[in-house]
Amino acid sequence: VRDDPVAGTRAGTIVEVEAYIGEEDLASHARFGETARNRVMFGPPGMAYVYLVYGMYDCLNVVTEPAGRPAAVLVRAVAPSEGIDLMRAARLEWAIGRRRAIQPGQAGRIADLPVARLASGPGLVCAAFGIDRAATGTDLCDPASPVRLEAAPAAVEVAASPRIGVGYAGVPWTDVAWRFFVPGEPSVSGRRRR
DNA sequence: GCAAGGATATCG
DNA sequence: GATATCCTTGCA
């Protein structure tokens, strides 16, 4: 859930995540130990860790283990349920602000995007919800936080696969099935719905 | 299939 | 201070 005091509320159901566990996990940002960037991962659980990847995409993570044990879950996709117009507006605003040259017709494409595709990827989740690195350290479990987690109905089915884009980590970290998603759900990222 | 894009970690 | 790399996306 994301509350904006003026614009309103955006909400959705998380349908795809990845787990990153400990300094020994060579796919995790914690693999180099504590640094300025990943400091919040070493703190108490329930906090947001937002980082920039590939120079343009913010990715939202939830710290999951007690202080001293760096672990987080990457939120890879959300099925929007509330504030659809707000998400669309945020996606367009993001595209204009972040991309050097906005392609002709891009505004139209975002306007025509199916609801299920508004937050169907880790970068898109942040773009749709207006989340960036400034949100790092937000207590996602505090009902008063502008960005927060709420309980959702349990998925009927959850599938697992290897994590995406972690080829640099090597075996076994490239192979371990720590990506979890709702199979067939149209908001799951890219062509990875199964 | 690949370029865009900036921060990060590491090395000199 | 320079550089290789990156938990991605939307185009050709």
mmCIF file with all atom_site columns, C-alpha atoms (C1' of nucleotides) in Angstrom:
data_model
loop_
_atom_site.group_PDB
_atom_site.id
_atom_site.type_symbol
_atom_site.label_atom_id
_atom_site.label_alt_id
_atom_site.label_comp_id
_atom_site.label_asym_id
_atom_site.label_entity_id
_atom_site.label_seq_id
_atom_site.pdbx_PDB_ins_code
_atom_site.Cartn_x
_atom_site.Cartn_y
_atom_site.Cartn_z
_atom_site.occupancy
_atom_site.B_iso_or_equiv
_atom_site.pdbx_formal_charge
_atom_site.auth_seq_id
_atom_site.auth_comp_id
_atom_site.auth_asym_id
_atom_site.auth_atom_id
_atom_site.pdbx_PDB_model_num
ATOM 1   C CA    . VAL A 1 1   ? 0.000  0.000   0.000   1.00 0.00 ? 1   VAL A CA    1
ATOM 2   C CA    . ARG A 1 2   ? 1.147  3.497   -0.803  1.00 0.00 ? 2   ARG A CA    1
ATOM 3   C CA    . ASP A 1 3   ? -0.680 6.511   0.640   1.00 0.00 ? 3   ASP A CA    1
ATOM 4   C CA    . ASP A 1 4   ? -0.167 9.907   -0.921  1.00 0.00 ? 4   ASP A CA    1
ATOM 5   C CA    . PRO A 1 5   ? -1.752 12.668  1.208   1.00 0.00 ? 5   PRO A CA    1
ATOM 6   C CA    . VAL A 1 6   ? -2.842 14.658  -1.813  1.00 0.00 ? 6   VAL A CA    1
ATOM 7   C CA    . ALA A 1 7   ? -3.126 12.187  -4.679  1.00 0.00 ? 7   ALA A CA    1
ATOM 8   C CA    . GLY A 1 8   ? -4.670 9.253   -2.831  1.00 0.00 ? 8   GLY A CA    1
ATOM 9   C CA    . THR A 1 9   ? -3.942 5.576   -2.287  1.00 0.00 ? 9   THR A CA    1
ATOM 10  C CA    . ARG A 1 10  ? -2.297 2.952   -4.444  1.00 0.00 ? 10  ARG A CA    1
ATOM 11  C CA    . ALA A 1 11  ? -2.466 -0.718  -3.506  1.00 0.00 ? 11  ALA A CA    1
ATOM 12  C CA    . GLY A 1 12  ? -1.908 -4.152  -4.954  1.00 0.00 ? 12  GLY A CA    1
ATOM 13  C CA    . THR A 1 13  ? -1.073 -7.761  -4.196  1.00 0.00 ? 13  THR A CA    1
ATOM 14  C CA    . ILE A 1 14  ? 2.515  -8.976  -4.367  1.00 0.00 ? 14  ILE A CA    1
ATOM 15  C CA    . VAL A 1 15  ? 2.633  -11.865 -6.836  1.00 0.00 ? 15  VAL A CA    1
ATOM 16  C CA    . GLU A 1 16  ? 6.383  -12.389 -7.349  1.00 0.00 ? 16  GLU A CA    1
ATOM 17  C CA    . VAL A 1 17  ? 9.372  -12.137 -4.998  1.00 0.00 ? 17  VAL A CA    1
ATOM 18  C CA    . GLU A 1 18  ? 12.947 -13.309 -4.617  1.00 0.00 ? 18  GLU A CA    1
ATOM 19  C CA    . ALA A 1 19  ? 14.825 -14.170 -1.432  1.00 0.00 ? 19  ALA A CA    1
ATOM 20  C CA    . TYR A 1 20  ? 18.395 -13.071 -0.732  1.00 0.00 ? 20  TYR A CA    1
ATOM 21  C CA    . ILE A 1 21  ? 19.907 -14.570 2.372   1.00 0.00 ? 21  ILE A CA    1
ATOM 22  C CA    . GLY A 1 22  ? 23.085 -13.672 4.179   1.00 0.00 ? 22  GLY A CA    1
ATOM 23  C CA    . GLU A 1 23  ? 26.632 -12.638 3.338   1.00 0.00 ? 23  GLU A CA    1
ATOM 24  C CA    . GLU A 1 24  ? 27.290 -16.139 2.010   1.00 0.00 ? 24  GLU A CA    1
ATOM 25  C CA    . ASP A 1 25  ? 24.649 -15.609 -0.704  1.00 0.00 ? 25  ASP A CA    1
ATOM 26  C CA    . LEU A 1 26  ? 26.875 -14.427 -3.556  1.00 0.00 ? 26  LEU A CA    1
ATOM 27  C CA    . ALA A 1 27  ? 23.860 -13.057 -5.425  1.00 0.00 ? 27  ALA A CA    1
ATOM 28  C CA    . SER A 1 28  ? 23.058 -10.676 -2.556  1.00 0.00 ? 28  SER A CA    1
ATOM 29  C CA    . HIS A 1 29  ? 24.244 -7.129  -2.095  1.00 0.00 ? 29  HIS A CA    1
ATOM 30  C CA    . ALA A 1 30  ? 25.331 -8.316  1.353   1.00 0.00 ? 30  ALA A CA    1
ATOM 31  C CA    . ARG A 1 31  ? 28.056 -10.486 -0.211  1.00 0.00 ? 31  ARG A CA    1
ATOM 32  C CA    . PHE A 1 32  ? 30.670 -7.767  0.349   1.00 0.00 ? 32  PHE A CA    1
ATOM 33  C CA    . GLY A 1 33  ? 29.639 -7.268  3.962   1.00 0.00 ? 33  GLY A CA    1
ATOM 34  C CA    . GLU A 1 34  ? 28.127 -4.090  5.297   1.00 0.00 ? 34  GLU A CA    1
ATOM 35  C CA    . THR A 1 35  ? 28.565 -1.027  3.073   1.00 0.00 ? 35  THR A CA    1
ATOM 36  C CA    . ALA A 1 36  ? 26.988 2.414   2.908   1.00 0.00 ? 36  ALA A CA    1
ATOM 37  C CA    . ARG A 1 37  ? 24.484 1.164   0.339   1.00 0.00 ? 37  ARG A CA    1
ATOM 38  C CA    . ASN A 1 38  ? 23.293 -2.028  2.014   1.00 0.00 ? 38  ASN A CA    1
ATOM 39  C CA    . ARG A 1 39  ? 23.521 -0.891  5.650   1.00 0.00 ? 39  ARG A CA    1
ATOM 40  C CA    . VAL A 1 40  ? 19.776 -1.214  6.246   1.00 0.00 ? 40  VAL A CA    1
ATOM 41  C CA    . MET A 1 41  ? 19.956 -4.930  5.391   1.00 0.00 ? 41  MET A CA    1
ATOM 42  C CA    . PHE A 1 42  ? 22.046 -5.403  8.522   1.00 0.00 ? 42  PHE A CA    1
ATOM 43  C CA    . GLY A 1 43  ? 19.444 -3.652  10.683  1.00 0.00 ? 43  GLY A CA    1
ATOM 44  C CA    . PRO A 1 44  ? 16.096 -4.809  12.076  1.00 0.00 ? 44  PRO A CA    1
ATOM 45  C CA    . PRO A 1 45  ? 13.532 -6.553  9.847   1.00 0.00 ? 45  PRO A CA    1
ATOM 46  C CA    . GLY A 1 46  ? 10.494 -4.967  8.254   1.00 0.00 ? 46  GLY A CA    1
ATOM 47  C CA    . MET A 1 47  ? 12.439 -2.068  6.778   1.00 0.00 ? 47  MET A CA    1
ATOM 48  C CA    . ALA A 1 48  ? 12.589 -1.087  3.119   1.00 0.00 ? 48  ALA A CA    1
ATOM 49  C CA    . TYR A 1 49  ? 15.846 -1.420  1.202   1.00 0.00 ? 49  TYR A CA    1
ATOM 50  C CA    . VAL A 1 50  ? 15.640 0.342   -2.176  1.00 0.00 ? 50  VAL A CA    1
ATOM 51  C CA    . TYR A 1 51  ? 18.572 0.309   -4.587  1.00 0.00 ? 51  TYR A CA    1
ATOM 52  C CA    . LEU A 1 52  ? 19.193 1.488   -8.124  1.00 0.00 ? 52  LEU A CA    1
ATOM 53  C CA    . VAL A 1 53  ? 20.022 -1.097  -10.766 1.00 0.00 ? 53  VAL A CA    1
ATOM 54  C CA    . TYR A 1 54  ? 21.196 -0.660  -14.351 1.00 0.00 ? 54  TYR A CA    1
ATOM 55  C CA    . GLY A 1 55  ? 21.376 3.070   -13.825 1.00 0.00 ? 55  GLY A CA    1
ATOM 56  C CA    . MET A 1 56  ? 17.653 3.668   -13.989 1.00 0.00 ? 56  MET A CA    1
ATOM 57  C CA    . TYR A 1 57  ? 15.519 1.215   -12.091 1.00 0.00 ? 57  TYR A CA    1
ATOM 58  C CA    . ASP A 1 58  ? 14.760 1.330   -8.392  1.00 0.00 ? 58  ASP A CA    1
ATOM 59  C CA    . CYS A 1 59  ? 14.067 -2.023  -6.754  1.00 0.00 ? 59  CYS A CA    1
ATOM 60  C CA    . LEU A 1 60  ? 12.140 -2.479  -3.493  1.00 0.00 ? 60  LEU A CA    1
ATOM 61  C CA    . ASN A 1 61  ? 13.283 -5.037  -0.936  1.00 0.00 ? 61  ASN A CA    1
ATOM 62  C CA    . VAL A 1 62  ? 11.950 -5.961  2.498   1.00 0.00 ? 62  VAL A CA    1
ATOM 63  C CA    . VAL A 1 63  ? 14.529 -6.716  5.193   1.00 0.00 ? 63  VAL A CA    1
ATOM 64  C CA    . THR A 1 64  ? 13.574 -10.053 6.709   1.00 0.00 ? 64  THR A CA    1
ATOM 65  C CA    . GLU A 1 65  ? 16.031 -11.187 9.384   1.00 0.00 ? 65  GLU A CA    1
ATOM 66  C CA    . PRO A 1 66  ? 16.988 -9.801  12.810  1.00 0.00 ? 66  PRO A CA    1
ATOM 67  C CA    . ALA A 1 67  ? 19.700 -7.141  13.048  1.00 0.00 ? 67  ALA A CA    1
ATOM 68  C CA    . GLY A 1 68  ? 23.149 -8.473  12.251  1.00 0.00 ? 68  GLY A CA    1
ATOM 69  C CA    . ARG A 1 69  ? 21.837 -11.049 9.774   1.00 0.00 ? 69  ARG A CA    1
ATOM 70  C CA    . PRO A 1 70  ? 21.534 -9.406  6.319   1.00 0.00 ? 70  PRO A CA    1
ATOM 71  C CA    . ALA A 1 71  ? 18.613 -10.788 4.345   1.00 0.00 ? 71  ALA A CA    1
ATOM 72  C CA    . ALA A 1 72  ? 15.883 -9.311  2.199   1.00 0.00 ? 72  ALA A CA    1
ATOM 73  C CA    . VAL A 1 73  ? 13.063 -10.166 -0.165  1.00 0.00 ? 73  VAL A CA    1
ATOM 74  C CA    . LEU A 1 74  ? 12.955 -8.391  -3.519  1.00 0.00 ? 74  LEU A CA    1
ATOM 75  C CA    . VAL A 1 75  ? 9.428  -7.423  -4.558  1.00 0.00 ? 75  VAL A CA    1
ATOM 76  C CA    . ARG A 1 76  ? 9.412  -8.286  -8.259  1.00 0.00 ? 76  ARG A CA    1
ATOM 77  C CA    . ALA A 1 77  ? 5.775  -7.831  -9.250  1.00 0.00 ? 77  ALA A CA    1
ATOM 78  C CA    . VAL A 1 78  ? 2.462  -6.545  -7.926  1.00 0.00 ? 78  VAL A CA    1
ATOM 79  C CA    . ALA A 1 79  ? -1.066 -7.047  -9.207  1.00 0.00 ? 79  ALA A CA    1
ATOM 80  C CA    . PRO A 1 80  ? -2.647 -3.578  -8.883  1.00 0.00 ? 80  PRO A CA    1
ATOM 81  C CA    . SER A 1 81  ? -5.954 -3.372  -7.044  1.00 0.00 ? 81  SER A CA    1
ATOM 82  C CA    . GLU A 1 82  ? -6.441 0.286   -6.140  1.00 0.00 ? 82  GLU A CA    1
ATOM 83  C CA    . GLY A 1 83  ? -5.281 3.643   -7.510  1.00 0.00 ? 83  GLY A CA    1
ATOM 84  C CA    . ILE A 1 84  ? -4.881 2.441   -11.081 1.00 0.00 ? 84  ILE A CA    1
ATOM 85  C CA    . ASP A 1 85  ? -4.985 5.939   -12.553 1.00 0.00 ? 85  ASP A CA    1
ATOM 86  C CA    . LEU A 1 86  ? -2.394 7.074   -10.018 1.00 0.00 ? 86  LEU A CA    1
ATOM 87  C CA    . MET A 1 87  ? -0.097 4.234   -11.032 1.00 0.00 ? 87  MET A CA    1
ATOM 88  C CA    . ARG A 1 88  ? -0.508 5.083   -14.683 1.00 0.00 ? 88  ARG A CA    1
ATOM 89  C CA    . ALA A 1 89  ? 0.308  8.715   -13.961 1.00 0.00 ? 89  ALA A CA    1
ATOM 90  C CA    . ALA A 1 90  ? 3.337  7.683   -11.902 1.00 0.00 ? 90  ALA A CA    1
ATOM 91  C CA    . ARG A 1 91  ? 4.581  5.395   -14.670 1.00 0.00 ? 91  ARG A CA    1
ATOM 92  C CA    . LEU A 1 92  ? 4.377  8.247   -17.167 1.00 0.00 ? 92  LEU A CA    1
ATOM 93  C CA    . GLU A 1 93  ? 6.007  10.705  -14.784 1.00 0.00 ? 93  GLU A CA    1
ATOM 94  C CA    . TRP A 1 94  ? 8.770  8.186   -14.176 1.00 0.00 ? 94  TRP A CA    1
ATOM 95  C CA    . ALA A 1 95  ? 9.296  7.625   -17.895 1.00 0.00 ? 95  ALA A CA    1
ATOM 96  C CA    . ILE A 1 96  ? 9.596  11.344  -18.544 1.00 0.00 ? 96  ILE A CA    1
ATOM 97  C CA    . GLY A 1 97  ? 11.910 11.967  -15.600 1.00 0.00 ? 97  GLY A CA    1
ATOM 98  C CA    . ARG A 1 98  ? 14.194 8.967   -15.861 1.00 0.00 ? 98  ARG A CA    1
ATOM 99  C CA    . ARG A 1 99  ? 14.607 8.401   -19.558 1.00 0.00 ? 99  ARG A CA    1
ATOM 100 C CA    . ARG A 1 100 ? 16.736 10.848  -21.417 1.00 0.00 ? 100 ARG A CA    1
ATOM 101 C CA    . ALA A 1 101 ? 14.610 10.772  -24.544 1.00 0.00 ? 101 ALA A CA    1
ATOM 102 C CA    . ILE A 1 102 ? 10.961 9.842   -24.264 1.00 0.00 ? 102 ILE A CA    1
ATOM 103 C CA    . GLN A 1 103 ? 9.960  7.951   -27.360 1.00 0.00 ? 103 GLN A CA    1
ATOM 104 C CA    . PRO A 1 104 ? 7.137  9.304   -29.461 1.00 0.00 ? 104 PRO A CA    1
ATOM 105 C CA    . GLY A 1 105 ? 3.959  7.555   -28.519 1.00 0.00 ? 105 GLY A CA    1
ATOM 106 C CA    . GLN A 1 106 ? 5.221  6.432   -25.133 1.00 0.00 ? 106 GLN A CA    1
ATOM 107 C CA    . ALA A 1 107 ? 2.557  8.403   -23.302 1.00 0.00 ? 107 ALA A CA    1
ATOM 108 C CA    . GLY A 1 108 ? -0.068 6.632   -25.361 1.00 0.00 ? 108 GLY A CA    1
ATOM 109 C CA    . ARG A 1 109 ? 1.481  3.256   -24.680 1.00 0.00 ? 109 ARG A CA    1
ATOM 110 C CA    . ILE A 1 110 ? 1.412  3.785   -20.931 1.00 0.00 ? 110 ILE A CA    1
ATOM 111 C CA    . ALA A 1 111 ? -2.169 5.037   -21.149 1.00 0.00 ? 111 ALA A CA    1
ATOM 112 C CA    . ASP A 1 112 ? -3.139 1.846   -22.991 1.00 0.00 ? 112 ASP A CA    1
ATOM 113 C CA    . LEU A 1 113 ? -1.178 -0.513  -20.744 1.00 0.00 ? 113 LEU A CA    1
ATOM 114 C CA    . PRO A 1 114 ? -3.286 -3.310  -19.253 1.00 0.00 ? 114 PRO A CA    1
ATOM 115 C CA    . VAL A 1 115 ? -3.772 -2.914  -15.493 1.00 0.00 ? 115 VAL A CA    1
ATOM 116 C CA    . ALA A 1 116 ? -1.938 -6.199  -14.921 1.00 0.00 ? 116 ALA A CA    1
ATOM 117 C CA    . ARG A 1 117 ? 1.207  -4.783  -16.549 1.00 0.00 ? 117 ARG A CA    1
ATOM 118 C CA    . LEU A 1 118 ? 1.487  -1.589  -14.530 1.00 0.00 ? 118 LEU A CA    1
ATOM 119 C CA    . ALA A 1 119 ? 3.778  -3.120  -11.892 1.00 0.00 ? 119 ALA A CA    1
ATOM 120 C CA    . SER A 1 120 ? 4.905  -6.352  -13.553 1.00 0.00 ? 120 SER A CA    1
ATOM 121 C CA    . GLY A 1 121 ? 8.615  -6.154  -12.804 1.00 0.00 ? 121 GLY A CA    1
ATOM 122 C CA    . PRO A 1 122 ? 10.860 -4.955  -9.973  1.00 0.00 ? 122 PRO A CA    1
ATOM 123 C CA    . GLY A 1 123 ? 11.610 -1.640  -11.654 1.00 0.00 ? 123 GLY A CA    1
ATOM 124 C CA    . LEU A 1 124 ? 7.998  -1.189  -12.621 1.00 0.00 ? 124 LEU A CA    1
ATOM 125 C CA    . VAL A 1 125 ? 6.746  -1.801  -9.066  1.00 0.00 ? 125 VAL A CA    1
ATOM 126 C CA    . CYS A 1 126 ? 8.754  1.192   -7.891  1.00 0.00 ? 126 CYS A CA    1
ATOM 127 C CA    . ALA A 1 127 ? 7.787  3.296   -10.887 1.00 0.00 ? 127 ALA A CA    1
ATOM 128 C CA    . ALA A 1 128 ? 4.070  2.596   -10.426 1.00 0.00 ? 128 ALA A CA    1
ATOM 129 C CA    . PHE A 1 129 ? 4.126  3.185   -6.659  1.00 0.00 ? 129 PHE A CA    1
ATOM 130 C CA    . GLY A 1 130 ? 6.457  6.179   -6.807  1.00 0.00 ? 130 GLY A CA    1
ATOM 131 C CA    . ILE A 1 131 ? 9.112  4.514   -4.646  1.00 0.00 ? 131 ILE A CA    1
ATOM 132 C CA    . ASP A 1 132 ? 12.796 5.401   -4.876  1.00 0.00 ? 132 ASP A CA    1
ATOM 133 C CA    . ARG A 1 133 ? 15.932 5.098   -2.765  1.00 0.00 ? 133 ARG A CA    1
ATOM 134 C CA    . ALA A 1 134 ? 14.666 7.845   -0.431  1.00 0.00 ? 134 ALA A CA    1
ATOM 135 C CA    . ALA A 1 135 ? 12.246 5.203   0.901   1.00 0.00 ? 135 ALA A CA    1
ATOM 136 C CA    . THR A 1 136 ? 15.134 3.115   2.224   1.00 0.00 ? 136 THR A CA    1
ATOM 137 C CA    . GLY A 1 137 ? 14.686 2.648   5.976   1.00 0.00 ? 137 GLY A CA    1
ATOM 138 C CA    . THR A 1 138 ? 10.898 3.070   5.875   1.00 0.00 ? 138 THR A CA    1
ATOM 139 C CA    . ASP A 1 139 ? 9.204  0.747   8.365   1.00 0.00 ? 139 ASP A CA    1
ATOM 140 C CA    . LEU A 1 140 ? 6.961  -1.258  6.064   1.00 0.00 ? 140 LEU A CA    1
ATOM 141 C CA    . CYS A 1 141 ? 5.191  -2.867  9.023   1.00 0.00 ? 141 CYS A CA    1
ATOM 142 C CA    . ASP A 1 142 ? 4.099  0.430   10.573  1.00 0.00 ? 142 ASP A CA    1
ATOM 143 C CA    . PRO A 1 143 ? 0.433  1.121   9.683   1.00 0.00 ? 143 PRO A CA    1
ATOM 144 C CA    . ALA A 1 144 ? 1.306  4.834   9.732   1.00 0.00 ? 144 ALA A CA    1
ATOM 145 C CA    . SER A 1 145 ? 4.004  4.528   7.036   1.00 0.00 ? 145 SER A CA    1
ATOM 146 C CA    . PRO A 1 146 ? 3.152  6.009   3.644   1.00 0.00 ? 146 PRO A CA    1
ATOM 147 C CA    . VAL A 1 147 ? 4.506  2.810   2.093   1.00 0.00 ? 147 VAL A CA    1
ATOM 148 C CA    . ARG A 1 148 ? 3.631  -0.362  3.935   1.00 0.00 ? 148 ARG A CA    1
ATOM 149 C CA    . LEU A 1 149 ? 2.819  -4.049  3.763   1.00 0.00 ? 149 LEU A CA    1
ATOM 150 C CA    . GLU A 1 150 ? -0.605 -5.392  4.639   1.00 0.00 ? 150 GLU A CA    1
ATOM 151 C CA    . ALA A 1 151 ? -1.835 -8.951  4.852   1.00 0.00 ? 151 ALA A CA    1
ATOM 152 C CA    . ALA A 1 152 ? -3.337 -10.282 1.633   1.00 0.00 ? 152 ALA A CA    1
ATOM 153 C CA    . PRO A 1 153 ? -5.340 -13.425 0.899   1.00 0.00 ? 153 PRO A CA    1
ATOM 154 C CA    . ALA A 1 154 ? -2.981 -16.366 0.490   1.00 0.00 ? 154 ALA A CA    1
ATOM 155 C CA    . ALA A 1 155 ? -2.333 -17.404 -3.089  1.00 0.00 ? 155 ALA A CA    1
ATOM 156 C CA    . VAL A 1 156 ? -4.000 -20.615 -4.184  1.00 0.00 ? 156 VAL A CA    1
ATOM 157 C CA    . GLU A 1 157 ? -0.738 -21.789 -5.696  1.00 0.00 ? 157 GLU A CA    1
ATOM 158 C CA    . VAL A 1 158 ? 2.876  -20.643 -5.407  1.00 0.00 ? 158 VAL A CA    1
ATOM 159 C CA    . ALA A 1 159 ? 5.630  -21.830 -7.726  1.00 0.00 ? 159 ALA A CA    1
ATOM 160 C CA    . ALA A 1 160 ? 9.401  -21.521 -7.333  1.00 0.00 ? 160 ALA A CA    1
ATOM 161 C CA    . SER A 1 161 ? 12.216 -20.992 -9.831  1.00 0.00 ? 161 SER A CA    1
ATOM 162 C CA    . PRO A 1 162 ? 15.827 -19.842 -9.851  1.00 0.00 ? 162 PRO A CA    1
ATOM 163 C CA    . ARG A 1 163 ? 16.364 -16.130 -9.274  1.00 0.00 ? 163 ARG A CA    1
ATOM 164 C CA    . ILE A 1 164 ? 16.595 -13.780 -12.232 1.00 0.00 ? 164 ILE A CA    1
ATOM 165 C CA    . GLY A 1 165 ? 19.717 -11.951 -13.386 1.00 0.00 ? 165 GLY A CA    1
ATOM 166 C CA    . VAL A 1 166 ? 22.156 -13.437 -10.871 1.00 0.00 ? 166 VAL A CA    1
ATOM 167 C CA    . GLY A 1 167 ? 24.467 -15.246 -13.274 1.00 0.00 ? 167 GLY A CA    1
ATOM 168 C CA    . TYR A 1 168 ? 27.488 -13.547 -11.733 1.00 0.00 ? 168 TYR A CA    1
ATOM 169 C CA    . ALA A 1 169 ? 26.933 -15.376 -8.436  1.00 0.00 ? 169 ALA A CA    1
ATOM 170 C CA    . GLY A 1 170 ? 27.845 -18.856 -9.705  1.00 0.00 ? 170 GLY A CA    1
ATOM 171 C CA    . VAL A 1 171 ? 26.603 -22.234 -8.544  1.00 0.00 ? 171 VAL A CA    1
ATOM 172 C CA    . PRO A 1 172 ? 24.794 -22.924 -6.287  1.00 0.00 ? 172 PRO A CA    1
ATOM 173 C CA    . TRP A 1 173 ? 23.410 -19.393 -6.026  1.00 0.00 ? 173 TRP A CA    1
ATOM 174 C CA    . THR A 1 174 ? 22.320 -19.232 -9.655  1.00 0.00 ? 174 THR A CA    1
ATOM 175 C CA    . ASP A 1 175 ? 20.391 -22.477 -9.303  1.00 0.00 ? 175 ASP A CA    1
ATOM 176 C CA    . VAL A 1 176 ? 18.680 -22.327 -5.960  1.00 0.00 ? 176 VAL A CA    1
ATOM 177 C CA    . ALA A 1 177 ? 14.923 -21.833 -6.463  1.00 0.00 ? 177 ALA A CA    1
ATOM 178 C CA    . TRP A 1 178 ? 14.361 -18.740 -4.365  1.00 0.00 ? 178 TRP A CA    1
ATOM 179 C CA    . ARG A 1 179 ? 12.084 -16.892 -6.754  1.00 0.00 ? 179 ARG A CA    1
ATOM 180 C CA    . PHE A 1 180 ? 8.467  -17.390 -5.735  1.00 0.00 ? 180 PHE A CA    1
ATOM 181 C CA    . PHE A 1 181 ? 5.473  -16.400 -7.814  1.00 0.00 ? 181 PHE A CA    1
ATOM 182 C CA    . VAL A 1 182 ? 1.826  -17.115 -8.553  1.00 0.00 ? 182 VAL A CA    1
ATOM 183 C CA    . PRO A 1 183 ? 1.846  -19.213 -11.734 1.00 0.00 ? 183 PRO A CA    1
ATOM 184 C CA    . GLY A 1 184 ? -0.279 -17.893 -14.562 1.00 0.00 ? 184 GLY A CA    1
ATOM 185 C CA    . GLU A 1 185 ? -0.857 -14.578 -12.812 1.00 0.00 ? 185 GLU A CA    1
ATOM 186 C CA    . PRO A 1 186 ? -0.721 -11.922 -15.563 1.00 0.00 ? 186 PRO A CA    1
ATOM 187 C CA    . SER A 1 187 ? 1.123  -9.415  -13.354 1.00 0.00 ? 187 SER A CA    1
ATOM 188 C CA    . VAL A 1 188 ? 4.153  -11.668 -12.933 1.00 0.00 ? 188 VAL A CA    1
ATOM 189 C CA    . SER A 1 189 ? 7.144  -10.101 -14.689 1.00 0.00 ? 189 SER A CA    1
ATOM 190 C CA    . GLY A 1 190 ? 8.111  -10.482 -18.323 1.00 0.00 ? 190 GLY A CA    1
ATOM 191 C CA    . ARG A 1 191 ? 7.704  -13.884 -19.904 1.00 0.00 ? 191 ARG A CA    1
ATOM 192 C CA    . ARG A 1 192 ? 8.294  -15.510 -16.561 1.00 0.00 ? 192 ARG A CA    1
ATOM 193 C CA    . ARG A 1 193 ? 4.708  -16.143 -15.615 1.00 0.00 ? 193 ARG A CA    1
ATOM 194 C CA    . ARG A 1 194 ? 5.427  -19.819 -15.277 1.00 0.00 ? 194 ARG A CA    1
ATOM 195 C "C1'" . DG  B 2 1   ? 19.129 -9.165  -29.644 1.00 0.00 ? 1   DG  B "C1'" 1
ATOM 196 C "C1'" . DC  B 2 2   ? 20.791 -5.002  -27.530 1.00 0.00 ? 2   DC  B "C1'" 1
ATOM 197 C "C1'" . DA  B 2 3   ? 21.425 -0.158  -25.903 1.00 0.00 ? 3   DA  B "C1'" 1
ATOM 198 C "C1'" . DA  B 2 4   ? 20.474 3.053   -22.316 1.00 0.00 ? 4   DA  B "C1'" 1
ATOM 199 C "C1'" . DG  B 2 5   ? 22.104 4.691   -17.872 1.00 0.00 ? 5   DG  B "C1'" 1
ATOM 200 C "C1'" . DG  B 2 6   ? 24.267 5.893   -13.163 1.00 0.00 ? 6   DG  B "C1'" 1
ATOM 201 C "C1'" . DA  B 2 7   ? 25.785 4.103   -8.863  1.00 0.00 ? 7   DA  B "C1'" 1
ATOM 202 C "C1'" . DT  B 2 8   ? 28.689 0.800   -6.628  1.00 0.00 ? 8   DT  B "C1'" 1
ATOM 203 C "C1'" . DA  B 2 9   ? 32.665 -1.911  -5.420  1.00 0.00 ? 9   DA  B "C1'" 1
ATOM 204 C "C1'" . DT  B 2 10  ? 37.227 -2.656  -6.417  1.00 0.00 ? 10  DT  B "C1'" 1
ATOM 205 C "C1'" . DC  B 2 11  ? 41.635 -1.736  -8.083  1.00 0.00 ? 11  DC  B "C1'" 1
ATOM 206 C "C1'" . DG  B 2 12  ? 45.559 1.235   -9.343  1.00 0.00 ? 12  DG  B "C1'" 1
ATOM 207 C "C1'" . DG  C 3 1   ? 40.529 8.645   -9.852  1.00 0.00 ? 1   DG  C "C1'" 1
ATOM 208 C "C1'" . DA  C 3 2   ? 39.342 4.990   -13.459 1.00 0.00 ? 2   DA  C "C1'" 1
ATOM 209 C "C1'" . DT  C 3 3   ? 36.655 1.039   -14.804 1.00 0.00 ? 3   DT  C "C1'" 1
ATOM 210 C "C1'" . DA  C 3 4   ? 33.932 -3.221  -15.025 1.00 0.00 ? 4   DA  C "C1'" 1
ATOM 211 C "C1'" . DT  C 3 5   ? 29.690 -4.622  -13.535 1.00 0.00 ? 5   DT  C "C1'" 1
ATOM 212 C "C1'" . DC  C 3 6   ? 25.055 -4.611  -12.334 1.00 0.00 ? 6   DC  C "C1'" 1
ATOM 213 C "C1'" . DC  C 3 7   ? 18.690 -8.375  -8.398  1.00 0.00 ? 7   DC  C "C1'" 1
ATOM 214 C "C1'" . DT  C 3 8   ? 16.048 -4.277  -15.926 1.00 0.00 ? 8   DT  C "C1'" 1
ATOM 215 C "C1'" . DT  C 3 9   ? 13.295 -2.674  -19.502 1.00 0.00 ? 9   DT  C "C1'" 1
ATOM 216 C "C1'" . DG  C 3 10  ? 11.452 -1.610  -24.006 1.00 0.00 ? 10  DG  C "C1'" 1
ATOM 217 C "C1'" . DC  C 3 11  ? 12.755 -0.991  -28.031 1.00 0.00 ? 11  DC  C "C1'" 1
ATOM 218 C "C1'" . DA  C 3 12  ? 14.891 -2.787  -33.042 1.00 0.00 ? 12  DA  C "C1'" 1
#
